[in-house]
Amino acid sequence: MRYCHYCHKTTTGDPLFCHFCGFTYDAKLCPGRHINPRWATVCSQCGSRELSTPAPRVPWWLKPLLLAGSLLPGVLVALLLVMVAIGLLQAVLTNQAVQAQLMATVLILAVLWWLFLLLPHFIQNMFRSLWRKPKKDRHQH
Ligand SMILES: [Zn+2]
Ligand SMILES: [Zn+2]
């Protein structure tokens, strides 16, 4: 069974085309049923230009969610950083003893921030693997 991201319907079995809109899944097929990548304009096996239209990889409504999901952690860490920076400033001004401790916290947060900058790619990949139908379709590659 495969889920079509274009018309949001499932087709049973191991289909090449969606039952409802006729789009293909993550691949372009020529009239000879050769499988080509979604960016192909000509079939690499027979040279045909009559390639099928693949359904979108990710549903359109998921894109803003993905964007928000990838931005949110960064925003949260930025807020935390600002809070710690303010705390550090106050501590330095009032109490020299906690200065070193807060410096360490800031360093850890800086590393976290750097990690979150790397996150968007990871989140996208995670969502993709979620949306690609698990289980039954596994054997076909
Ligand atoms: Zn469809
Ligand atoms: Zn072909």
XYZ file of N, CA and C and ligand atoms in Angstrom, residues 4-9 18-23 25 55, ligand 1:
43
model
N -0.394 8.569 -1.457
C -0.111 9.611 -2.438
C -0.120 10.969 -1.741
N 0.989 11.681 -1.827
C 1.076 12.995 -1.192
C 0.370 14.066 -2.013
N -0.021 13.726 -3.232
C -0.700 14.724 -4.066
C -2.199 14.731 -3.791
N -2.854 13.556 -3.862
C -4.302 13.520 -3.665
C -4.677 12.924 -2.298
N -3.690 12.556 -1.517
C -3.901 12.075 -0.149
C -4.781 10.829 -0.087
N -4.522 9.904 -0.995
C -5.245 8.640 -0.962
C -4.233 7.504 -1.035
N -0.582 6.183 -8.742
C -1.696 6.370 -7.826
C -2.995 6.041 -8.562
N -3.870 5.299 -7.910
C -5.169 4.934 -8.473
C -6.012 6.155 -8.821
N -5.836 7.233 -8.083
C -6.800 8.333 -8.131
C -6.339 9.522 -8.974
N -5.047 9.814 -8.965
C -4.599 10.964 -9.752
C -3.603 10.561 -10.831
N -3.108 9.305 -10.784
C -2.209 8.829 -11.824
C -0.777 9.286 -11.668
N -0.477 9.928 -10.560
C 0.902 10.342 -10.331
C 1.713 9.148 -9.846
N 5.074 7.548 -7.563
C 5.603 7.752 -6.223
C 7.110 7.931 -6.252
N 4.267 12.412 -7.606
C 3.576 13.145 -6.542
C 4.624 13.831 -5.681
Zn -2.781 10.403 -6.024
